[in-house]
PDB file of C-alpha atoms in Angstrom:
ATOM      1  CA  MET A  12     112.129  47.136 125.598  1.00 42.00           C
ATOM      2  CA  SER A  13     109.685  47.572 128.677  1.00 45.00           C
ATOM      3  CA  ASN A  14     110.284  46.605 132.724  1.00 57.00           C
ATOM      4  CA  THR A  15     114.114  47.261 132.685  1.00 59.00           C
ATOM      5  CA  VAL A  16     114.403  48.381 136.079  1.00 66.00           C
ATOM      6  CA  GLY A  17     116.430  46.566 138.213  1.00 75.00           C
ATOM      7  CA  LEU A  18     118.256  44.501 135.634  1.00 85.00           C
ATOM      8  CA  SER A  19     121.998  43.195 136.354  1.00 89.00           C
ATOM      9  CA  SER A  20     125.048  44.618 134.658  1.00 90.00           C
ATOM     10  CA  ARG A  21     125.165  40.896 132.993  1.00 92.00           C
ATOM     11  CA  GLN A  22     121.295  40.956 131.747  1.00 91.00           C
ATOM     12  CA  THR A  23     121.956  44.581 130.269  1.00 88.00           C
ATOM     13  CA  GLU A  24     124.699  43.124 128.094  1.00 90.00           C
ATOM     14  CA  ILE A  25     122.171  39.815 127.139  1.00 90.00           C
ATOM     15  CA  ILE A  26     120.121  42.371 126.341  1.00 85.00           C
ATOM     16  CA  ASN A  27     122.930  44.734 124.158  1.00 81.00           C
ATOM     17  CA  ARG A  28     123.595  41.783 122.111  1.00 83.00           C
ATOM     18  CA  LEU A  29     119.979  41.089 121.078  1.00 80.00           C
ATOM     19  CA  GLY A  30     119.316  44.506 119.733  1.00 70.00           C
ATOM     20  CA  LYS A  31     122.761  43.705 117.374  1.00 69.00           C
ATOM     21  CA  HIS A  32     122.215  40.036 116.539  1.00 70.00           C
ATOM     22  CA  GLY A  33     118.641  39.147 117.183  1.00 70.00           C
ATOM     23  CA  PHE A  34     119.242  35.649 118.416  1.00 77.00           C
ATOM     24  CA  VAL A  35     122.258  34.868 121.042  1.00 84.00           C
ATOM     25  CA  SER A  36     122.986  31.339 122.232  1.00 88.00           C
ATOM     26  CA  THR A  37     123.089  30.267 125.932  1.00 91.00           C
ATOM     27  CA  ALA A  38     126.502  28.401 125.147  1.00 91.00           C
ATOM     28  CA  GLU A  39     128.219  31.352 123.673  1.00 90.00           C
ATOM     29  CA  LEU A  40     126.606  33.716 126.353  1.00 93.00           C
ATOM     30  CA  ALA A  41     128.200  31.560 129.097  1.00 93.00           C
ATOM     31  CA  THR A  42     131.439  31.397 127.172  1.00 93.00           C
ATOM     32  CA  SER A  43     132.023  34.948 126.683  1.00 91.00           C
ATOM     33  CA  LEU A  44     130.380  36.054 130.407  1.00 93.00           C
ATOM     34  CA  SER A  45     132.336  33.536 132.109  1.00 94.00           C
ATOM     35  CA  VAL A  46     129.584  32.053 133.747  1.00 94.00           C
ATOM     36  CA  SER A  47     127.558  28.683 133.696  1.00 94.00           C
ATOM     37  CA  ASP A  48     124.721  28.002 131.411  1.00 92.00           C
ATOM     38  CA  MET A  49     122.362  27.611 134.211  1.00 92.00           C
ATOM     39  CA  THR A  50     123.225  31.224 135.271  1.00 95.00           C
ATOM     40  CA  ILE A  51     122.452  32.385 131.400  1.00 93.00           C
ATOM     41  CA  ARG A  52     118.815  30.441 131.762  1.00 92.00           C
ATOM     42  CA  ARG A  53     117.993  32.062 134.818  1.00 93.00           C
ATOM     43  CA  ASP A  54     118.783  35.638 133.524  1.00 93.00           C
ATOM     44  CA  THR A  55     117.115  34.567 130.528  1.00 92.00           C
ATOM     45  CA  ARG A  56     113.948  33.522 132.115  1.00 90.00           C
ATOM     46  CA  ASP A  57     113.919  36.632 134.482  1.00 90.00           C
ATOM     47  CA  LEU A  58     113.970  38.668 130.961  1.00 88.00           C
ATOM     48  CA  ALA A  59     111.458  36.578 129.416  1.00 85.00           C
ATOM     49  CA  THR A  60     109.137  36.812 132.394  1.00 85.00           C
ATOM     50  CA  ARG A  61     109.487  40.810 131.941  1.00 79.00           C
ATOM     51  CA  GLY A  62     108.722  40.299 128.423  1.00 76.00           C
ATOM     52  CA  ILE A  63     112.054  41.467 127.216  1.00 80.00           C
ATOM     53  CA  VAL A  64     113.459  38.351 125.676  1.00 82.00           C
ATOM     54  CA  LYS A  65     111.741  35.094 124.399  1.00 78.00           C
ATOM     55  CA  VAL A  66     113.212  31.974 125.175  1.00 83.00           C
ATOM     56  CA  VAL A  67     113.886  29.833 122.405  1.00 76.00           C
ATOM     57  CA  HIS A  68     115.655  26.631 121.478  1.00 75.00           C
ATOM     58  CA  GLY A  69     119.479  26.694 122.139  1.00 81.00           C
ATOM     59  CA  GLY A  70     119.267  30.447 123.454  1.00 85.00           C
ATOM     60  CA  VAL A  71     116.962  33.790 123.375  1.00 84.00           C
ATOM     61  CA  SER A  72     115.953  35.785 120.756  1.00 77.00           C
ATOM     62  CA  LEU A  73     114.043  39.239 120.649  1.00 69.00           C
ATOM     63  CA  PRO A  74     110.129  39.227 120.924  1.00 62.00           C
ATOM     64  CA  HIS A  75     107.917  38.168 118.733  1.00 48.00           C
ATOM     65  CA  GLY A  76     107.082  41.043 116.569  1.00 43.00           C
ATOM     66  CA  ALA A  77     110.308  42.775 116.904  1.00 48.00           C
ATOM     67  CA  LEU A  78     112.880  43.301 113.950  1.00 51.00           C
ATOM     68  CA  HIS A  79     113.592  39.417 113.373  1.00 53.00           C
ATOM     69  CA  THR A  80     111.669  36.455 113.540  1.00 58.00           C
ATOM     70  CA  THR A  81     113.379  33.773 115.231  1.00 55.00           C
ATOM     71  CA  ASP A  82     115.117  31.781 111.932  1.00 62.00           C
ATOM     72  CA  PHE A  83     116.541  35.315 110.771  1.00 66.00           C
ATOM     73  CA  ALA A  84     117.743  36.061 114.001  1.00 60.00           C
ATOM     74  CA  GLU A  85     119.809  32.482 114.197  1.00 60.00           C
ATOM     75  CA  ARG A  86     121.514  33.138 110.531  1.00 63.00           C
ATOM     76  CA  ALA A  87     122.733  36.380 111.723  1.00 63.00           C
ATOM     77  CA  SER A  88     124.384  35.403 114.716  1.00 62.00           C
ATOM     78  CA  ASN A  89     125.997  32.953 112.111  1.00 71.00           C
ATOM     79  CA  GLU A  90     129.520  34.674 111.572  1.00 75.00           C
ATOM     80  CA  ALA A  91     128.198  37.627 113.276  1.00 77.00           C
ATOM     81  CA  ASP A  92     131.351  39.086 113.625  1.00 83.00           C
ATOM     82  CA  ALA A  93     132.555  38.564 110.593  1.00 89.00           C
ATOM     83  CA  LYS A  94     129.272  40.128 108.811  1.00 91.00           C
ATOM     84  CA  GLU A  95     130.121  43.259 111.271  1.00 87.00           C
ATOM     85  CA  ARG A  96     133.370  44.089 110.250  1.00 92.00           C
ATOM     86  CA  ILE A  97     132.386  43.450 106.687  1.00 96.00           C
ATOM     87  CA  ALA A  98     129.300  45.977 107.308  1.00 94.00           C
ATOM     88  CA  ILE A  99     131.922  48.202 108.556  1.00 93.00           C
ATOM     89  CA  ALA A 100     133.931  48.282 105.454  1.00 96.00           C
ATOM     90  CA  CYS A 101     131.042  48.956 103.494  1.00 97.00           C
ATOM     91  CA  GLN A 102     130.312  52.216 105.299  1.00 95.00           C
ATOM     92  CA  ALA A 103     133.655  53.744 103.241  1.00 95.00           C
ATOM     93  CA  LEU A 104     131.848  52.922  99.996  1.00 97.00           C
ATOM     94  CA  ILE A 105     128.536  54.981 100.776  1.00 97.00           C
ATOM     95  CA  SER A 106     128.470  58.548 100.534  1.00 95.00           C
ATOM     96  CA  PRO A 107     126.044  60.735 103.072  1.00 93.00           C
ATOM     97  CA  ARG A 108     123.626  61.496 100.408  1.00 95.00           C
ATOM     98  CA  GLU A 109     123.373  58.638  97.881  1.00 96.00           C
ATOM     99  CA  SER A 110     121.486  56.269  96.654  1.00 98.00           C
ATOM    100  CA  ILE A 111     121.764  52.302  98.030  1.00 98.00           C
ATOM    101  CA  ILE A 112     119.871  49.521  96.848  1.00 98.00           C
ATOM    102  CA  ILE A 113     119.947  46.707 100.132  1.00 98.00           C
ATOM    103  CA  ASP A 114     119.385  43.001  99.158  1.00 97.00           C
ATOM    104  CA  ALA A 115     117.787  40.832 101.714  1.00 94.00           C
ATOM    105  CA  GLY A 116     119.661  38.833 103.866  1.00 91.00           C
ATOM    106  CA  THR A 117     121.752  39.113 107.005  1.00 89.00           C
ATOM    107  CA  THR A 118     124.823  40.470 106.033  1.00 93.00           C
ATOM    108  CA  CYS A 119     122.950  42.729 104.205  1.00 95.00           C
ATOM    109  CA  PHE A 120     121.061  43.890 106.812  1.00 91.00           C
ATOM    110  CA  GLU A 121     124.094  44.623 108.685  1.00 90.00           C
ATOM    111  CA  VAL A 122     125.451  46.965 106.067  1.00 94.00           C
ATOM    112  CA  ALA A 123     121.701  49.285 106.957  1.00 92.00           C
ATOM    113  CA  HIS A 124     122.439  48.403 110.658  1.00 85.00           C
ATOM    114  CA  GLN A 125     126.221  50.017 110.786  1.00 89.00           C
ATOM    115  CA  LEU A 126     124.560  53.143 108.461  1.00 91.00           C
ATOM    116  CA  PRO A 127     125.159  56.269 110.481  1.00 88.00           C
ATOM    117  CA  ASN A 128     122.400  57.830 112.144  1.00 82.00           C
ATOM    118  CA  ASP A 129     122.571  60.747 109.962  1.00 87.00           C
ATOM    119  CA  PHE A 130     122.501  59.237 106.434  1.00 92.00           C
ATOM    120  CA  GLN A 131     120.735  61.250 104.274  1.00 95.00           C
ATOM    121  CA  GLY A 132     120.713  59.522 101.581  1.00 97.00           C
ATOM    122  CA  THR A 133     118.044  56.968 100.002  1.00 97.00           C
ATOM    123  CA  ILE A 134     117.471  53.415 100.916  1.00 98.00           C
ATOM    124  CA  ILE A 135     115.896  51.175  98.305  1.00 98.00           C
ATOM    125  CA  THR A 136     115.247  47.626  99.718  1.00 97.00           C
ATOM    126  CA  ASN A 137     113.524  43.693  99.493  1.00 96.00           C
ATOM    127  CA  SER A 138     114.481  43.389 103.009  1.00 94.00           C
ATOM    128  CA  ALA A 139     111.554  43.430 105.316  1.00 91.00           C
ATOM    129  CA  PRO A 140     114.121  43.840 108.521  1.00 88.00           C
ATOM    130  CA  VAL A 141     115.837  46.416 106.585  1.00 91.00           C
ATOM    131  CA  ILE A 142     112.613  48.625 105.808  1.00 91.00           C
ATOM    132  CA  GLN A 143     112.107  48.267 109.706  1.00 83.00           C
ATOM    133  CA  GLN A 144     116.142  49.563 110.176  1.00 83.00           C
ATOM    134  CA  GLY A 145     115.206  52.680 107.943  1.00 87.00           C
ATOM    135  CA  LEU A 146     112.533  53.658 110.283  1.00 81.00           C
ATOM    136  CA  GLN A 147     115.200  54.728 112.709  1.00 77.00           C
ATOM    137  CA  PHE A 148     116.963  57.406 110.187  1.00 85.00           C
ATOM    138  CA  LYS A 149     115.236  60.269 110.584  1.00 85.00           C
ATOM    139  CA  SER A 150     117.273  61.941 107.409  1.00 91.00           C
ATOM    140  CA  ALA A 151     116.992  58.905 105.226  1.00 94.00           C
ATOM    141  CA  ARG A 152     114.292  57.738 102.497  1.00 96.00           C
ATOM    142  CA  THR A 153     113.184  54.474 102.129  1.00 96.00           C
ATOM    143  CA  ILE A 154     111.701  52.587  99.390  1.00 96.00           C
ATOM    144  CA  CYS A 155     110.348  49.402  99.478  1.00 95.00           C
ATOM    145  CA  LEU A 156     109.671  47.037  96.994  1.00 95.00           C
ATOM    146  CA  GLY A 157     106.767  45.210  97.310  1.00 89.00           C
ATOM    147  CA  GLY A 158     105.672  41.455  96.300  1.00 91.00           C
ATOM    148  CA  GLU A 159     105.298  38.355  97.917  1.00 91.00           C
ATOM    149  CA  LEU A 160     107.100  38.124 101.242  1.00 90.00           C
ATOM    150  CA  LEU A 161     109.167  34.996 101.704  1.00 87.00           C
ATOM    151  CA  GLN A 162     109.137  33.987 105.693  1.00 80.00           C
ATOM    152  CA  ASP A 163     112.043  32.584 105.618  1.00 79.00           C
ATOM    153  CA  SER A 164     114.423  34.887 104.552  1.00 82.00           C
ATOM    154  CA  GLN A 165     112.361  38.009 104.939  1.00 87.00           C
ATOM    155  CA  ALA A 166     112.464  38.651 101.326  1.00 92.00           C
ATOM    156  CA  PHE A 167     109.871  40.385  99.242  1.00 94.00           C
ATOM    157  CA  ALA A 168     110.020  38.690  95.657  1.00 93.00           C
ATOM    158  CA  GLY A 169     108.067  37.911  92.533  1.00 94.00           C
ATOM    159  CA  ASP A 170     107.413  40.356  89.330  1.00 95.00           C
ATOM    160  CA  MET A 171     105.835  42.611  91.530  1.00 95.00           C
ATOM    161  CA  THR A 172     109.186  43.221  93.219  1.00 96.00           C
ATOM    162  CA  VAL A 173     111.000  43.351  89.646  1.00 96.00           C
ATOM    163  CA  ALA A 174     108.680  45.539  88.532  1.00 96.00           C
ATOM    164  CA  ALA A 175     109.378  48.186  91.496  1.00 95.00           C
ATOM    165  CA  VAL A 176     112.792  47.777  90.706  1.00 96.00           C
ATOM    166  CA  THR A 177     112.923  48.138  86.991  1.00 94.00           C
ATOM    167  CA  ARG A 178     111.395  51.681  87.345  1.00 94.00           C
ATOM    168  CA  LEU A 179     114.463  53.079  89.836  1.00 96.00           C
ATOM    169  CA  ARG A 180     117.990  53.558  89.828  1.00 96.00           C
ATOM    170  CA  ALA A 181     120.485  53.603  92.505  1.00 97.00           C
ATOM    171  CA  GLN A 182     124.272  54.529  92.738  1.00 98.00           C
ATOM    172  CA  LYS A 183     124.931  51.129  94.391  1.00 98.00           C
ATOM    173  CA  THR A 184     123.607  47.860  94.898  1.00 98.00           C
ATOM    174  CA  PHE A 185     124.954  46.018  98.141  1.00 98.00           C
ATOM    175  CA  LEU A 186     124.147  42.050  97.339  1.00 98.00           C
ATOM    176  CA  GLY A 187     123.930  39.111  99.508  1.00 96.00           C
ATOM    177  CA  VAL A 188     124.621  35.633  97.644  1.00 96.00           C
ATOM    178  CA  ALA A 189     124.465  32.091  99.125  1.00 94.00           C
ATOM    179  CA  ALA A 190     128.404  31.399  97.945  1.00 96.00           C
ATOM    180  CA  LEU A 191     131.032  32.072  95.721  1.00 97.00           C
ATOM    181  CA  HIS A 192     132.796  29.471  93.149  1.00 97.00           C
ATOM    182  CA  ALA A 193     135.781  30.622  90.736  1.00 96.00           C
ATOM    183  CA  ASP A 194     133.218  30.672  87.758  1.00 96.00           C
ATOM    184  CA  GLY A 195     130.823  32.905  89.777  1.00 97.00           C
ATOM    185  CA  LEU A 196     128.284  34.062  92.307  1.00 97.00           C
ATOM    186  CA  TYR A 197     125.062  30.981  92.900  1.00 97.00           C
ATOM    187  CA  VAL A 198     122.024  31.165  95.274  1.00 95.00           C
ATOM    188  CA  ASP A 199     120.130  28.669  96.900  1.00 91.00           C
ATOM    189  CA  ARG A 200     116.934  28.950  95.007  1.00 90.00           C
ATOM    190  CA  ASP A 201     115.694  29.786  91.195  1.00 92.00           C
ATOM    191  CA  LEU A 202     112.941  32.021  92.935  1.00 90.00           C
ATOM    192  CA  GLU A 203     115.491  34.410  94.039  1.00 91.00           C
ATOM    193  CA  LEU A 204     117.034  35.075  90.273  1.00 95.00           C
ATOM    194  CA  PRO A 205     114.825  37.409  88.885  1.00 96.00           C
ATOM    195  CA  VAL A 206     114.986  40.004  91.686  1.00 96.00           C
ATOM    196  CA  LYS A 207     118.714  39.490  92.291  1.00 97.00           C
ATOM    197  CA  ARG A 208     119.285  40.233  88.628  1.00 97.00           C
ATOM    198  CA  ALA A 209     117.322  43.524  88.497  1.00 97.00           C
ATOM    199  CA  LEU A 210     118.709  44.912  91.566  1.00 97.00           C
ATOM    200  CA  ILE A 211     122.392  44.338  89.784  1.00 97.00           C
ATOM    201  CA  ARG A 212     121.120  45.751  86.981  1.00 97.00           C
ATOM    202  CA  ALA A 213     119.320  48.828  88.541  1.00 97.00           C
ATOM    203  CA  ALA A 214     122.408  50.444  90.051  1.00 97.00           C
ATOM    204  CA  ASP A 215     125.434  51.938  88.616  1.00 97.00           C
ATOM    205  CA  HIS A 216     128.252  49.988  90.937  1.00 98.00           C
ATOM    206  CA  VAL A 217     127.885  46.192  92.350  1.00 98.00           C
ATOM    207  CA  VAL A 218     128.855  44.988  95.662  1.00 98.00           C
ATOM    208  CA  VAL A 219     128.728  41.774  96.519  1.00 98.00           C
ATOM    209  CA  VAL A 220     129.153  41.292 100.412  1.00 98.00           C
ATOM    210  CA  ALA A 221     129.714  37.419 101.784  1.00 96.00           C
ATOM    211  CA  THR A 222     131.459  36.302 104.672  1.00 95.00           C
ATOM    212  CA  SER A 223     134.578  33.864 104.094  1.00 94.00           C
ATOM    213  CA  GLY A 224     132.220  31.020 105.062  1.00 93.00           C
ATOM    214  CA  LYS A 225     130.277  31.537 101.757  1.00 95.00           C
ATOM    215  CA  MET A 226     133.727  30.584  99.567  1.00 96.00           C
ATOM    216  CA  ASN A 227     132.791  26.819  97.818  1.00 95.00           C
ATOM    217  CA  HIS A 228     130.070  27.007 100.157  1.00 93.00           C
ATOM    218  CA  PRO A 229     127.616  24.356  98.504  1.00 89.00           C
ATOM    219  CA  ALA A 230     125.179  26.298  96.219  1.00 84.00           C
ATOM    220  CA  ILE A 231     122.976  25.151  93.176  1.00 89.00           C
ATOM    221  CA  VAL A 232     121.733  27.828  91.495  1.00 96.00           C
ATOM    222  CA  HIS A 233     124.302  30.182  89.517  1.00 96.00           C
ATOM    223  CA  LEU A 234     123.125  33.931  89.836  1.00 96.00           C
ATOM    224  CA  MET A 235     125.847  35.710  87.668  1.00 94.00           C
ATOM    225  CA  ASP A 236     129.269  35.353  86.308  1.00 96.00           C
ATOM    226  CA  PHE A 237     131.998  38.028  88.295  1.00 97.00           C
ATOM    227  CA  ASP A 238     131.277  40.619  85.132  1.00 96.00           C
ATOM    228  CA  ALA A 239     128.712  41.480  86.626  1.00 95.00           C
ATOM    229  CA  VAL A 240     130.572  42.849  89.841  1.00 97.00           C
ATOM    230  CA  ASP A 241     132.559  45.666  90.690  1.00 98.00           C
ATOM    231  CA  THR A 242     133.306  45.098  94.271  1.00 98.00           C
ATOM    232  CA  LEU A 243     133.644  41.920  96.801  1.00 98.00           C
ATOM    233  CA  VAL A 244     133.941  43.040 100.384  1.00 98.00           C
ATOM    234  CA  THR A 245     134.770  39.930 102.883  1.00 97.00           C
ATOM    235  CA  ASP A 246     136.519  39.033 105.985  1.00 95.00           C
ATOM    236  CA  ALA A 247     139.489  36.871 105.240  1.00 93.00           C
ATOM    237  CA  PRO A 248     141.654  35.961 102.522  1.00 94.00           C
ATOM    238  CA  LEU A 249     140.269  34.310  99.426  1.00 96.00           C
ATOM    239  CA  PRO A 250     140.492  30.600  98.375  1.00 97.00           C
ATOM    240  CA  PRO A 251     143.359  30.991  94.930  1.00 97.00           C
ATOM    241  CA  ALA A 252     140.824  29.886  92.739  1.00 97.00           C
ATOM    242  CA  ILE A 253     138.050  32.428  93.103  1.00 97.00           C
ATOM    243  CA  ALA A 254     140.720  35.200  94.150  1.00 97.00           C
ATOM    244  CA  LYS A 255     142.256  34.684  90.374  1.00 97.00           C
ATOM    245  CA  ALA A 256     138.749  34.406  88.796  1.00 97.00           C
ATOM    246  CA  LEU A 257     138.201  38.104  90.632  1.00 98.00           C
ATOM    247  CA  ALA A 258     141.156  39.351  89.578  1.00 97.00           C
ATOM    248  CA  GLY A 259     140.511  38.203  85.812  1.00 97.00           C
ATOM    249  CA  ALA A 260     137.190  39.690  85.912  1.00 98.00           C
ATOM    250  CA  ASN A 261     138.443  43.127  87.250  1.00 98.00           C
ATOM    251  CA  VAL A 262     136.755  42.972  90.436  1.00 98.00           C
ATOM    252  CA  ARG A 263     138.049  44.899  93.414  1.00 97.00           C
ATOM    253  CA  VAL A 264     138.275  42.974  96.530  1.00 97.00           C
ATOM    254  CA  ILE A 265     138.442  44.823  99.814  1.00 97.00           C
ATOM    255  CA  THR A 266     138.987  42.530 102.924  1.00 95.00           C
ATOM    256  CA  ALA A 267     137.071  43.493 105.781  1.00 91.00           C
ATOM    257  CA  ASP A 268     140.315  43.290 108.043  1.00 74.00           C
ATOM    258  CA  GLN A 269     142.405  45.137 106.062  1.00 57.00           C
ATOM    259  CA  ALA A 270     139.813  48.153 105.823  1.00 51.00           C
ATOM    260  CA  ALA A 271     139.688  48.692 109.577  1.00 45.00           C
TER     261      ALA A 271
END
């Protein structure tokens, strides 16, 4: 980021949080930094004038052309702490040199974000933000799954993406979903099914990453039964019906707080 000379410690903290989450709300900053909304707005206006941030409705985001679009960044800010804990817990499942598939979505992006800088394995992904994150790793290999880029999810999808996946094999897939119910995994739209199912088939071990907010969350398209899943990483105890169904399918459940 340019023109950072003379920033206050509070402005530096705002930049640090943006680098981590892509978007932060004015109200959240005011509360956590113990200042007024007006003070935060002055700080962020100054940062915007310097070209460091972009002021958007409700808060600030990274500038246009940076890692996240505003929509993606806002979704990344939802349950951000839970996503971070889940991603940190996932690191214990990843060997330094193995090949991993990382799905699109904000929780999956956090898995990539938490990878150590010296990761020497291979990242296979249909996520544009994860592809950009791959540029940060000097020793890792990143394989991009092409196709049509969906602006809202920043994911590549379509027949070309599926065709690319079928030529590859990985040790693990880290998969994002819209919801979990007692009868399995759900996504928001039918368009997502072919790619996600291909990502599942392409790995020896399937890890679903889902915050507690995804449990029994409204979603309309059934993706898979739990038999397709090896491990679920979440951030809180599961609703009883979902826990029972996962146990019946022999899915290992890792609760991030317990893994810390």
